[in-house]
GROMACS .gro file of C-alpha atoms in nm:
model
  454
    1UNK     CA    1  -2.194  -1.588  -2.656
    2UNK     CA    2  -2.404  -1.365  -2.936
    3UNK     CA    3  -2.195  -1.229  -3.248
    4UNK     CA    4  -2.127  -0.871  -3.177
    5UNK     CA    5  -1.991  -1.016  -2.793
    6UNK     CA    6  -1.734  -1.165  -3.007
    7UNK     CA    7  -1.653  -0.940  -3.195
    8UNK     CA    8  -1.662  -0.667  -2.868
    9UNK     CA    9  -1.447  -0.956  -2.753
   10UNK     CA   10  -1.176  -0.952  -3.058
   11UNK     CA   11  -1.152  -0.535  -3.061
   12UNK     CA   12  -1.014  -0.567  -2.691
   13UNK     CA   13  -0.803  -0.886  -2.759
   14UNK     CA   14  -0.618  -0.637  -2.966
   15UNK     CA   15  -0.621  -0.364  -2.781
   16UNK     CA   16  -0.384  -0.170  -2.934
   17UNK     CA   17  -0.454  -0.231  -3.266
   18UNK     CA   18  -0.745  -0.134  -3.203
   19UNK     CA   19  -0.728   0.151  -2.996
   20UNK     CA   20  -0.487   0.365  -3.277
   21UNK     CA   21  -0.700   0.265  -3.578
   22UNK     CA   22  -1.010   0.444  -3.337
   23UNK     CA   23  -0.800   0.740  -3.254
   24UNK     CA   24  -0.797   0.759  -3.654
   25UNK     CA   25  -1.148   0.726  -3.675
   26UNK     CA   26  -1.190   1.004  -3.399
   27UNK     CA   27  -0.954   1.255  -3.519
   28UNK     CA   28  -1.077   1.234  -3.840
   29UNK     CA   29  -1.460   1.266  -3.821
   30UNK     CA   30  -1.329   1.530  -3.515
   31UNK     CA   31  -1.183   1.749  -3.803
   32UNK     CA   32  -1.455   1.760  -3.987
   33UNK     CA   33  -1.742   1.805  -3.804
   34UNK     CA   34  -1.540   2.033  -3.576
   35UNK     CA   35  -1.531   2.260  -3.983
   36UNK     CA   36  -1.872   2.204  -4.038
   37UNK     CA   37  -1.990   2.318  -3.701
   38UNK     CA   38  -1.800   2.705  -3.761
   39UNK     CA   39  -1.945   2.708  -4.078
   40UNK     CA   40  -2.230   2.628  -3.905
   41UNK     CA   41  -2.206   2.896  -3.668
   42UNK     CA   42  -2.006   3.179  -3.909
   43UNK     CA   43  -2.296   3.106  -4.181
   44UNK     CA   44  -2.595   3.156  -3.889
   45UNK     CA   45  -2.430   3.477  -3.753
   46UNK     CA   46  -2.419   3.646  -4.097
   47UNK     CA   47  -2.763   3.590  -4.201
   48UNK     CA   48  -2.957   3.606  -3.806
   49UNK     CA   49  -2.687   3.990  -3.840
   50UNK     CA   50  -2.899   4.046  -4.186
   51UNK     CA   51  -3.230   4.152  -3.984
   52UNK     CA   52  -3.171   4.439  -3.809
   53UNK     CA   53  -3.467   4.572  -3.738
   54UNK     CA   54  -3.486   4.790  -4.134
   55UNK     CA   55  -3.542   4.685  -4.388
   56UNK     CA   56  -3.282   4.902  -4.620
   57UNK     CA   57  -2.975   5.073  -4.619
   58UNK     CA   58  -2.912   5.347  -4.839
   59UNK     CA   59  -2.558   5.533  -4.971
   60UNK     CA   60  -2.348   5.667  -5.276
   61UNK     CA   61  -2.372   5.482  -5.636
   62UNK     CA   62  -2.087   5.139  -5.582
   63UNK     CA   63  -2.131   4.807  -5.466
   64UNK     CA   64  -2.453   4.731  -5.295
   65UNK     CA   65  -2.227   4.445  -5.084
   66UNK     CA   66  -1.990   4.705  -4.962
   67UNK     CA   67  -2.280   4.978  -4.841
   68UNK     CA   68  -2.401   4.621  -4.661
   69UNK     CA   69  -2.161   4.488  -4.530
   70UNK     CA   70  -1.944   4.887  -4.415
   71UNK     CA   71  -2.333   5.013  -4.315
   72UNK     CA   72  -2.473   4.671  -4.166
   73UNK     CA   73  -2.132   4.491  -4.029
   74UNK     CA   74  -1.916   4.778  -3.982
   75UNK     CA   75  -1.654   4.532  -4.214
   76UNK     CA   76  -1.514   4.732  -4.536
   77UNK     CA   77  -1.440   5.121  -4.662
   78UNK     CA   78  -1.725   5.347  -4.664
   79UNK     CA   79  -1.842   5.445  -5.028
   80UNK     CA   80  -1.875   5.791  -4.964
   81UNK     CA   81  -2.090   6.062  -4.843
   82UNK     CA   82  -2.419   6.149  -4.927
   83UNK     CA   83  -2.494   6.492  -4.873
   84UNK     CA   84  -2.780   6.496  -4.569
   85UNK     CA   85  -3.026   6.693  -4.833
   86UNK     CA   86  -3.030   6.355  -4.918
   87UNK     CA   87  -3.120   6.176  -4.584
   88UNK     CA   88  -3.434   6.517  -4.543
   89UNK     CA   89  -3.558   6.269  -4.832
   90UNK     CA   90  -3.739   6.151  -4.678
   91UNK     CA   91  -3.925   6.345  -4.467
   92UNK     CA   92  -4.225   6.540  -4.456
   93UNK     CA   93  -4.242   6.965  -4.508
   94UNK     CA   94  -4.313   7.095  -4.140
   95UNK     CA   95  -3.971   6.815  -4.049
   96UNK     CA   96  -3.728   6.920  -4.288
   97UNK     CA   97  -3.876   7.322  -4.167
   98UNK     CA   98  -3.824   7.221  -3.868
   99UNK     CA   99  -3.429   7.069  -3.954
  100UNK     CA  100  -3.416   7.417  -4.155
  101UNK     CA  101  -3.453   7.578  -3.863
  102UNK     CA  102  -3.224   7.324  -3.584
  103UNK     CA  103  -2.915   7.323  -3.837
  104UNK     CA  104  -2.946   7.676  -4.082
  105UNK     CA  105  -2.966   7.640  -4.457
  106UNK     CA  106  -3.163   7.729  -4.745
  107UNK     CA  107  -3.514   7.805  -4.671
  108UNK     CA  108  -3.631   7.614  -4.992
  109UNK     CA  109  -3.515   7.300  -4.814
  110UNK     CA  110  -3.805   7.325  -4.567
  111UNK     CA  111  -4.081   7.435  -4.798
  112UNK     CA  112  -4.159   7.067  -4.960
  113UNK     CA  113  -4.188   6.680  -4.836
  114UNK     CA  114  -3.944   6.483  -4.879
  115UNK     CA  115  -3.884   6.224  -5.267
  116UNK     CA  116  -3.977   5.938  -5.047
  117UNK     CA  117  -4.132   6.112  -4.799
  118UNK     CA  118  -4.439   5.923  -4.949
  119UNK     CA  119  -4.313   5.534  -4.892
  120UNK     CA  120  -4.198   5.604  -4.513
  121UNK     CA  121  -4.558   5.538  -4.415
  122UNK     CA  122  -4.510   5.597  -4.020
  123UNK     CA  123  -4.143   5.441  -4.017
  124UNK     CA  124  -3.803   5.571  -3.925
  125UNK     CA  125  -3.477   5.679  -4.099
  126UNK     CA  126  -3.133   5.703  -3.946
  127UNK     CA  127  -2.849   5.862  -4.057
  128UNK     CA  128  -2.474   5.696  -4.026
  129UNK     CA  129  -2.164   5.892  -3.996
  130UNK     CA  130  -1.828   5.700  -4.006
  131UNK     CA  131  -1.426   5.751  -4.129
  132UNK     CA  132  -1.260   5.745  -3.686
  133UNK     CA  133  -1.185   5.455  -3.533
  134UNK     CA  134  -1.139   5.435  -3.126
  135UNK     CA  135  -0.885   5.144  -3.141
  136UNK     CA  136  -0.993   4.902  -3.424
  137UNK     CA  137  -1.331   4.918  -3.410
  138UNK     CA  138  -1.546   5.166  -3.624
  139UNK     CA  139  -1.636   5.542  -3.433
  140UNK     CA  140  -2.061   5.563  -3.554
  141UNK     CA  141  -2.180   5.867  -3.539
  142UNK     CA  142  -2.576   5.907  -3.550
  143UNK     CA  143  -2.876   6.004  -3.364
  144UNK     CA  144  -3.015   5.861  -3.000
  145UNK     CA  145  -3.300   5.733  -3.255
  146UNK     CA  146  -3.103   5.457  -3.312
  147UNK     CA  147  -3.093   5.314  -2.937
  148UNK     CA  148  -3.486   5.452  -2.887
  149UNK     CA  149  -3.624   5.213  -3.304
  150UNK     CA  150  -3.354   4.942  -3.357
  151UNK     CA  151  -3.443   4.619  -3.248
  152UNK     CA  152  -3.254   4.296  -3.172
  153UNK     CA  153  -3.288   3.953  -3.106
  154UNK     CA  154  -3.362   3.657  -3.291
  155UNK     CA  155  -3.763   3.790  -3.373
  156UNK     CA  156  -3.610   4.102  -3.369
  157UNK     CA  157  -3.847   4.337  -3.125
  158UNK     CA  158  -3.572   4.410  -2.814
  159UNK     CA  159  -3.484   4.693  -2.737
  160UNK     CA  160  -3.124   4.783  -2.637
  161UNK     CA  161  -3.063   4.739  -2.295
  162UNK     CA  162  -2.708   4.941  -2.070
  163UNK     CA  163  -2.458   4.697  -1.888
  164UNK     CA  164  -2.401   5.091  -1.726
  165UNK     CA  165  -2.554   5.427  -1.810
  166UNK     CA  166  -2.754   5.544  -2.047
  167UNK     CA  167  -2.856   5.546  -2.420
  168UNK     CA  168  -2.635   5.972  -2.570
  169UNK     CA  169  -2.831   6.263  -2.663
  170UNK     CA  170  -2.847   6.502  -2.923
  171UNK     CA  171  -2.721   6.710  -2.641
  172UNK     CA  172  -2.670   6.772  -2.239
  173UNK     CA  173  -2.552   7.065  -2.032
  174UNK     CA  174  -2.297   6.877  -1.895
  175UNK     CA  175  -2.167   6.719  -2.189
  176UNK     CA  176  -2.268   6.926  -2.511
  177UNK     CA  177  -2.302   6.745  -2.815
  178UNK     CA  178  -1.988   6.520  -2.691
  179UNK     CA  179  -2.152   6.232  -2.584
  180UNK     CA  180  -2.110   5.784  -2.689
  181UNK     CA  181  -2.218   5.501  -2.634
  182UNK     CA  182  -1.960   5.177  -2.632
  183UNK     CA  183  -2.045   4.889  -2.730
  184UNK     CA  184  -2.027   4.575  -2.468
  185UNK     CA  185  -1.683   4.413  -2.661
  186UNK     CA  186  -1.449   4.810  -2.739
  187UNK     CA  187  -1.538   4.809  -2.378
  188UNK     CA  188  -1.454   4.516  -2.251
  189UNK     CA  189  -1.171   4.510  -2.470
  190UNK     CA  190  -1.056   4.895  -2.408
  191UNK     CA  191  -1.101   4.871  -2.028
  192UNK     CA  192  -1.374   5.189  -2.069
  193UNK     CA  193  -1.645   5.274  -1.835
  194UNK     CA  194  -1.972   5.470  -1.845
  195UNK     CA  195  -1.783   5.839  -1.703
  196UNK     CA  196  -1.476   5.783  -1.945
  197UNK     CA  197  -1.369   5.950  -2.196
  198UNK     CA  198  -1.235   5.869  -2.547
  199UNK     CA  199  -1.060   6.022  -2.867
  200UNK     CA  200  -1.150   5.916  -3.174
  201UNK     CA  201  -0.842   5.891  -3.495
  202UNK     CA  202  -0.935   6.048  -3.803
  203UNK     CA  203  -0.968   5.774  -4.087
  204UNK     CA  204  -0.769   5.450  -3.935
  205UNK     CA  205  -0.677   5.325  -3.619
  206UNK     CA  206  -0.326   5.412  -3.628
  207UNK     CA  207  -0.494   5.766  -3.809
  208UNK     CA  208  -0.417   6.086  -3.615
  209UNK     CA  209  -0.671   6.098  -3.270
  210UNK     CA  210  -0.954   6.471  -3.286
  211UNK     CA  211  -0.863   6.675  -3.041
  212UNK     CA  212  -1.213   6.686  -2.951
  213UNK     CA  213  -1.283   6.377  -2.681
  214UNK     CA  214  -1.601   6.236  -2.655
  215UNK     CA  215  -1.841   6.122  -2.230
  216UNK     CA  216  -1.906   5.885  -2.226
  217UNK     CA  217  -2.252   5.830  -2.074
  218UNK     CA  218  -2.328   5.397  -2.137
  219UNK     CA  219  -2.221   5.098  -2.246
  220UNK     CA  220  -2.479   4.861  -2.399
  221UNK     CA  221  -2.547   4.461  -2.302
  222UNK     CA  222  -2.422   4.267  -2.451
  223UNK     CA  223  -2.607   4.186  -2.812
  224UNK     CA  224  -2.432   4.003  -3.041
  225UNK     CA  225  -2.513   4.194  -3.386
  226UNK     CA  226  -2.235   4.414  -3.484
  227UNK     CA  227  -2.354   4.666  -3.277
  228UNK     CA  228  -2.108   4.501  -2.955
  229UNK     CA  229  -1.827   4.617  -3.193
  230UNK     CA  230  -1.871   4.990  -3.253
  231UNK     CA  231  -1.815   5.264  -3.042
  232UNK     CA  232  -2.135   5.556  -3.127
  233UNK     CA  233  -2.093   5.920  -3.044
  234UNK     CA  234  -2.325   6.224  -3.083
  235UNK     CA  235  -2.396   6.322  -3.461
  236UNK     CA  236  -2.366   6.666  -3.380
  237UNK     CA  237  -2.059   6.578  -3.217
  238UNK     CA  238  -1.866   6.362  -3.519
  239UNK     CA  239  -1.946   6.672  -3.766
  240UNK     CA  240  -1.789   6.872  -3.487
  241UNK     CA  241  -1.481   6.697  -3.490
  242UNK     CA  242  -1.115   6.847  -3.704
  243UNK     CA  243  -1.235   6.812  -4.125
  244UNK     CA  244  -1.512   6.658  -4.086
  245UNK     CA  245  -1.785   6.986  -4.213
  246UNK     CA  246  -1.773   7.008  -4.585
  247UNK     CA  247  -1.638   7.342  -4.726
  248UNK     CA  248  -1.910   7.542  -4.837
  249UNK     CA  249  -2.015   7.673  -5.191
  250UNK     CA  250  -1.985   8.062  -5.200
  251UNK     CA  251  -2.302   8.115  -5.403
  252UNK     CA  252  -2.584   7.896  -5.122
  253UNK     CA  253  -2.848   8.072  -5.018
  254UNK     CA  254  -2.776   7.996  -4.606
  255UNK     CA  255  -3.023   8.124  -4.284
  256UNK     CA  256  -2.827   8.064  -3.973
  257UNK     CA  257  -2.944   7.749  -3.725
  258UNK     CA  258  -3.167   7.903  -3.469
  259UNK     CA  259  -3.059   7.968  -3.059
  260UNK     CA  260  -2.758   7.723  -3.059
  261UNK     CA  261  -2.655   8.019  -2.849
  262UNK     CA  262  -2.853   7.944  -2.638
  263UNK     CA  263  -2.702   7.530  -2.610
  264UNK     CA  264  -2.320   7.604  -2.650
  265UNK     CA  265  -2.193   7.849  -2.729
  266UNK     CA  266  -1.867   7.811  -2.837
  267UNK     CA  267  -1.981   7.540  -3.061
  268UNK     CA  268  -2.184   7.624  -3.352
  269UNK     CA  269  -2.333   7.328  -3.561
  270UNK     CA  270  -2.254   7.263  -3.899
  271UNK     CA  271  -2.526   7.437  -4.106
  272UNK     CA  272  -2.649   7.248  -4.386
  273UNK     CA  273  -2.448   7.230  -4.651
  274UNK     CA  274  -2.191   7.147  -4.378
  275UNK     CA  275  -2.325   6.840  -4.349
  276UNK     CA  276  -2.341   6.391  -4.498
  277UNK     CA  277  -2.415   6.142  -4.426
  278UNK     CA  278  -2.204   5.800  -4.486
  279UNK     CA  279  -2.559   5.583  -4.509
  280UNK     CA  280  -2.952   5.554  -4.415
  281UNK     CA  281  -3.050   5.294  -4.209
  282UNK     CA  282  -3.495   5.243  -4.302
  283UNK     CA  283  -3.796   5.103  -4.190
  284UNK     CA  284  -4.074   5.115  -4.418
  285UNK     CA  285  -4.391   5.152  -4.121
  286UNK     CA  286  -4.546   4.944  -4.411
  287UNK     CA  287  -4.312   4.723  -4.619
  288UNK     CA  288  -4.534   4.732  -4.893
  289UNK     CA  289  -4.381   5.088  -4.968
  290UNK     CA  290  -4.018   4.902  -4.904
  291UNK     CA  291  -3.993   4.828  -5.354
  292UNK     CA  292  -4.128   5.096  -5.455
  293UNK     CA  293  -3.842   5.355  -5.267
  294UNK     CA  294  -3.598   5.127  -5.326
  295UNK     CA  295  -3.695   5.142  -5.740
  296UNK     CA  296  -3.681   5.509  -5.663
  297UNK     CA  297  -3.435   5.543  -5.505
  298UNK     CA  298  -3.178   5.349  -5.709
  299UNK     CA  299  -3.274   5.438  -6.045
  300UNK     CA  300  -3.172   5.794  -5.924
  301UNK     CA  301  -2.821   5.954  -5.986
  302UNK     CA  302  -2.658   6.024  -5.665
  303UNK     CA  303  -2.743   5.703  -5.425
  304UNK     CA  304  -2.892   5.357  -5.454
  305UNK     CA  305  -3.113   5.104  -5.158
  306UNK     CA  306  -2.941   4.740  -5.075
  307UNK     CA  307  -3.183   4.513  -4.882
  308UNK     CA  308  -2.975   4.397  -4.631
  309UNK     CA  309  -3.159   4.011  -4.548
  310UNK     CA  310  -3.103   4.000  -5.003
  311UNK     CA  311  -2.741   4.150  -5.027
  312UNK     CA  312  -2.590   3.903  -4.735
  313UNK     CA  313  -2.810   3.578  -4.933
  314UNK     CA  314  -2.614   3.649  -5.250
  315UNK     CA  315  -2.319   3.666  -5.063
  316UNK     CA  316  -2.425   3.327  -4.859
  317UNK     CA  317  -2.509   3.164  -5.233
  318UNK     CA  318  -2.189   3.372  -5.434
  319UNK     CA  319  -1.897   3.250  -5.190
  320UNK     CA  320  -2.056   3.029  -4.919
  321UNK     CA  321  -2.172   2.791  -5.141
  322UNK     CA  322  -1.873   2.697  -5.339
  323UNK     CA  323  -1.722   2.699  -4.985
  324UNK     CA  324  -1.967   2.428  -4.855
  325UNK     CA  325  -1.922   2.224  -5.146
  326UNK     CA  326  -1.524   2.182  -5.083
  327UNK     CA  327  -1.598   2.121  -4.611
  328UNK     CA  328  -1.833   1.947  -4.814
  329UNK     CA  329  -1.585   1.705  -5.037
  330UNK     CA  330  -1.340   1.782  -4.835
  331UNK     CA  331  -1.599   1.516  -4.551
  332UNK     CA  332  -1.618   1.276  -4.812
  333UNK     CA  333  -1.304   1.232  -4.878
  334UNK     CA  334  -1.202   1.248  -4.528
  335UNK     CA  335  -1.500   0.944  -4.426
  336UNK     CA  336  -1.292   0.758  -4.707
  337UNK     CA  337  -0.940   0.776  -4.533
  338UNK     CA  338  -1.079   0.646  -4.234
  339UNK     CA  339  -1.207   0.417  -4.354
  340UNK     CA  340  -0.956   0.268  -4.567
  341UNK     CA  341  -0.769   0.329  -4.247
  342UNK     CA  342  -1.004   0.043  -4.071
  343UNK     CA  343  -0.948  -0.214  -4.326
  344UNK     CA  344  -0.631  -0.209  -4.396
  345UNK     CA  345  -0.581  -0.228  -3.942
  346UNK     CA  346  -0.868  -0.516  -4.031
  347UNK     CA  347  -0.687  -0.700  -4.301
  348UNK     CA  348  -0.345  -0.706  -4.168
  349UNK     CA  349  -0.485  -0.936  -3.853
  350UNK     CA  350  -0.629  -1.148  -4.060
  351UNK     CA  351  -0.290  -1.373  -4.106
  352UNK     CA  352  -0.278  -1.391  -3.720
  353UNK     CA  353  -0.677  -1.435  -3.706
  354UNK     CA  354  -0.639  -1.716  -3.986
  355UNK     CA  355  -0.652  -2.016  -3.643
  356UNK     CA  356  -0.928  -1.881  -3.415
  357UNK     CA  357  -1.122  -1.901  -3.702
  358UNK     CA  358  -1.060  -2.190  -3.835
  359UNK     CA  359  -1.104  -2.311  -3.429
  360UNK     CA  360  -1.474  -2.131  -3.485
  361UNK     CA  361  -1.544  -2.318  -3.783
  362UNK     CA  362  -1.482  -2.638  -3.650
  363UNK     CA  363  -1.689  -2.591  -3.374
  364UNK     CA  364  -1.967  -2.569  -3.602
  365UNK     CA  365  -1.981  -2.192  -3.669
  366UNK     CA  366  -2.080  -2.118  -4.069
  367UNK     CA  367  -1.861  -1.947  -4.284
  368UNK     CA  368  -2.178  -1.683  -4.244
  369UNK     CA  369  -2.157  -1.628  -3.871
  370UNK     CA  370  -1.766  -1.591  -3.982
  371UNK     CA  371  -1.816  -1.290  -4.183
  372UNK     CA  372  -2.044  -1.119  -3.946
  373UNK     CA  373  -1.857  -1.080  -3.670
  374UNK     CA  374  -1.537  -0.918  -3.924
  375UNK     CA  375  -1.794  -0.703  -4.003
  376UNK     CA  376  -1.926  -0.666  -3.597
  377UNK     CA  377  -1.550  -0.573  -3.547
  378UNK     CA  378  -1.551  -0.312  -3.855
  379UNK     CA  379  -1.894  -0.107  -3.751
  380UNK     CA  380  -1.825  -0.141  -3.352
  381UNK     CA  381  -1.490   0.106  -3.474
  382UNK     CA  382  -1.648   0.288  -3.681
  383UNK     CA  383  -1.935   0.372  -3.402
  384UNK     CA  384  -1.678   0.416  -3.145
  385UNK     CA  385  -1.470   0.634  -3.310
  386UNK     CA  386  -1.745   0.846  -3.520
  387UNK     CA  387  -1.902   0.939  -3.136
  388UNK     CA  388  -1.559   0.992  -3.016
  389UNK     CA  389  -1.481   1.186  -3.277
  390UNK     CA  390  -1.845   1.376  -3.257
  391UNK     CA  391  -1.803   1.420  -2.856
  392UNK     CA  392  -1.451   1.585  -2.880
  393UNK     CA  393  -1.526   1.783  -3.158
  394UNK     CA  394  -1.829   1.952  -2.988
  395UNK     CA  395  -1.634   1.916  -2.660
  396UNK     CA  396  -1.369   2.176  -2.849
  397UNK     CA  397  -1.689   2.426  -2.946
  398UNK     CA  398  -1.819   2.400  -2.604
  399UNK     CA  399  -1.548   2.519  -2.446
  400UNK     CA  400  -1.496   2.777  -2.672
  401UNK     CA  401  -1.852   2.876  -2.628
  402UNK     CA  402  -1.749   3.238  -2.464
  403UNK     CA  403  -1.631   3.344  -2.709
  404UNK     CA  404  -1.825   3.229  -2.999
  405UNK     CA  405  -2.086   3.428  -2.875
  406UNK     CA  406  -1.911   3.812  -2.760
  407UNK     CA  407  -1.768   3.695  -3.122
  408UNK     CA  408  -2.037   3.608  -3.351
  409UNK     CA  409  -2.379   3.640  -3.117
  410UNK     CA  410  -2.404   3.270  -3.190
  411UNK     CA  411  -2.489   3.052  -2.891
  412UNK     CA  412  -2.372   2.691  -2.807
  413UNK     CA  413  -2.363   2.416  -2.574
  414UNK     CA  414  -2.275   2.058  -2.674
  415UNK     CA  415  -2.431   1.946  -2.832
  416UNK     CA  416  -2.504   2.240  -3.124
  417UNK     CA  417  -2.524   2.056  -3.449
  418UNK     CA  418  -2.551   2.195  -3.761
  419UNK     CA  419  -2.674   2.137  -4.084
  420UNK     CA  420  -2.496   1.862  -4.272
  421UNK     CA  421  -2.267   1.651  -3.943
  422UNK     CA  422  -2.597   1.440  -3.876
  423UNK     CA  423  -2.488   1.250  -4.186
  424UNK     CA  424  -2.121   1.206  -4.070
  425UNK     CA  425  -2.139   0.955  -3.886
  426UNK     CA  426  -2.461   0.719  -4.078
  427UNK     CA  427  -2.148   0.820  -4.410
  428UNK     CA  428  -1.862   0.658  -4.169
  429UNK     CA  429  -2.101   0.321  -4.099
  430UNK     CA  430  -2.155   0.237  -4.465
  431UNK     CA  431  -1.785   0.293  -4.548
  432UNK     CA  432  -1.661   0.112  -4.269
  433UNK     CA  433  -1.900  -0.150  -4.379
  434UNK     CA  434  -1.789  -0.091  -4.700
  435UNK     CA  435  -1.489  -0.192  -4.585
  436UNK     CA  436  -1.506  -0.490  -4.371
  437UNK     CA  437  -1.629  -0.704  -4.679
  438UNK     CA  438  -1.259  -0.792  -4.831
  439UNK     CA  439  -1.125  -0.854  -4.480
  440UNK     CA  440  -1.484  -1.052  -4.375
  441UNK     CA  441  -1.449  -1.262  -4.744
  442UNK     CA  442  -1.061  -1.341  -4.660
  443UNK     CA  443  -1.216  -1.486  -4.350
  444UNK     CA  444  -1.499  -1.662  -4.560
  445UNK     CA  445  -1.276  -1.811  -4.781
  446UNK     CA  446  -1.034  -1.941  -4.486
  447UNK     CA  447  -0.895  -2.275  -4.476
  448UNK     CA  448  -1.056  -2.466  -4.221
  449UNK     CA  449  -0.754  -2.810  -4.193
  450UNK     CA  450  -0.498  -2.643  -4.328
  451UNK     CA  451  -0.490  -2.321  -4.086
  452UNK     CA  452  -0.596  -2.650  -3.828
  453UNK     CA  453  -0.248  -2.801  -3.917
  454UNK     CA  454  -0.033  -2.532  -3.911
   0.00000   0.00000   0.00000
């Protein structure tokens, strides 16, 4: 009979004690694996969602991290607003002239290229306007370019697709300027679908409701990004809501917008001086121009440009890094406590086993053989408890995989492992082996004669 078989028979012979020791070890390991796995899921969600199809976010001066969290993740509160003219600085003279013609404003705005136009190199600039809510979810005013030009997915190459309906348009005969697209989670939680109407609230989920509603023309397929948690409305319709127009200064030169009466005589678009944006999503056609553009914007007095990937990396380093160290320290402490439990359980059983050990010695077993059996029993508890704990933790995560994917966009399977948890089982085995040396030494020193005669 091999040493492992003897150790296994000892394990089974004291079934209740062995089972309780193994279960306590499994619960400790499972808790550690669960915490590290959740930490890995959160880290992956933040890191992956920072790669969002644009390389810069432009907003008012203030905290670059707050700007990123607000514009990319729809968290935090907007810093302030930027005048619409700052958004126009990313376009060449023809596009600026068209904006003046369409919206109305100072004709001089359309007579020159924007300050940052040379940096764009065939890229795009997409405005965002925030401040309203639909239930607990952010309402995001934007343009059709948001759905046409942005991409998502692991390689940031997947276009937006729709579970229902279509993307919003700047103007339609049936809905005027008031079209909306809901993220998948918004539609699910709020019980809305294409064809329904919703009314945003101003400034707060419990704020005063706007009298003007938006017709839902599309519901996005799940993307695993913060866009699942947003309600997108046409920027023109957002401007036309109550209290969304910036007051005009009396001495401004303004040319009235053209053709608006042919579109919708009941709703006159805001002129450029009345318009503001919360932030601007920028994608440089040539990414080599991005650092120069970022520096130029940041040197100005009005705006700042933040790189989402860089800001999230700073967040992970400043906050998540120390948190990871704390989790790893807790992991080590938990594993040590589990090893001590193994030591206590085996050592306390030694008094009941001294006669068995003496019989083994009398039958010719060497001291080293008896020691090896005790160490093997300790390893069996470590392997069974560690494997059971790992399985229980991943089974719990797998049972919650649908919820995790809906909340974070991270897909998890039964065998999805985080970076650090692969070291837990070897650590538990090593500590259990170390813990087994004390009872093994006790077995090694067992006196044959006195225990056989007892």
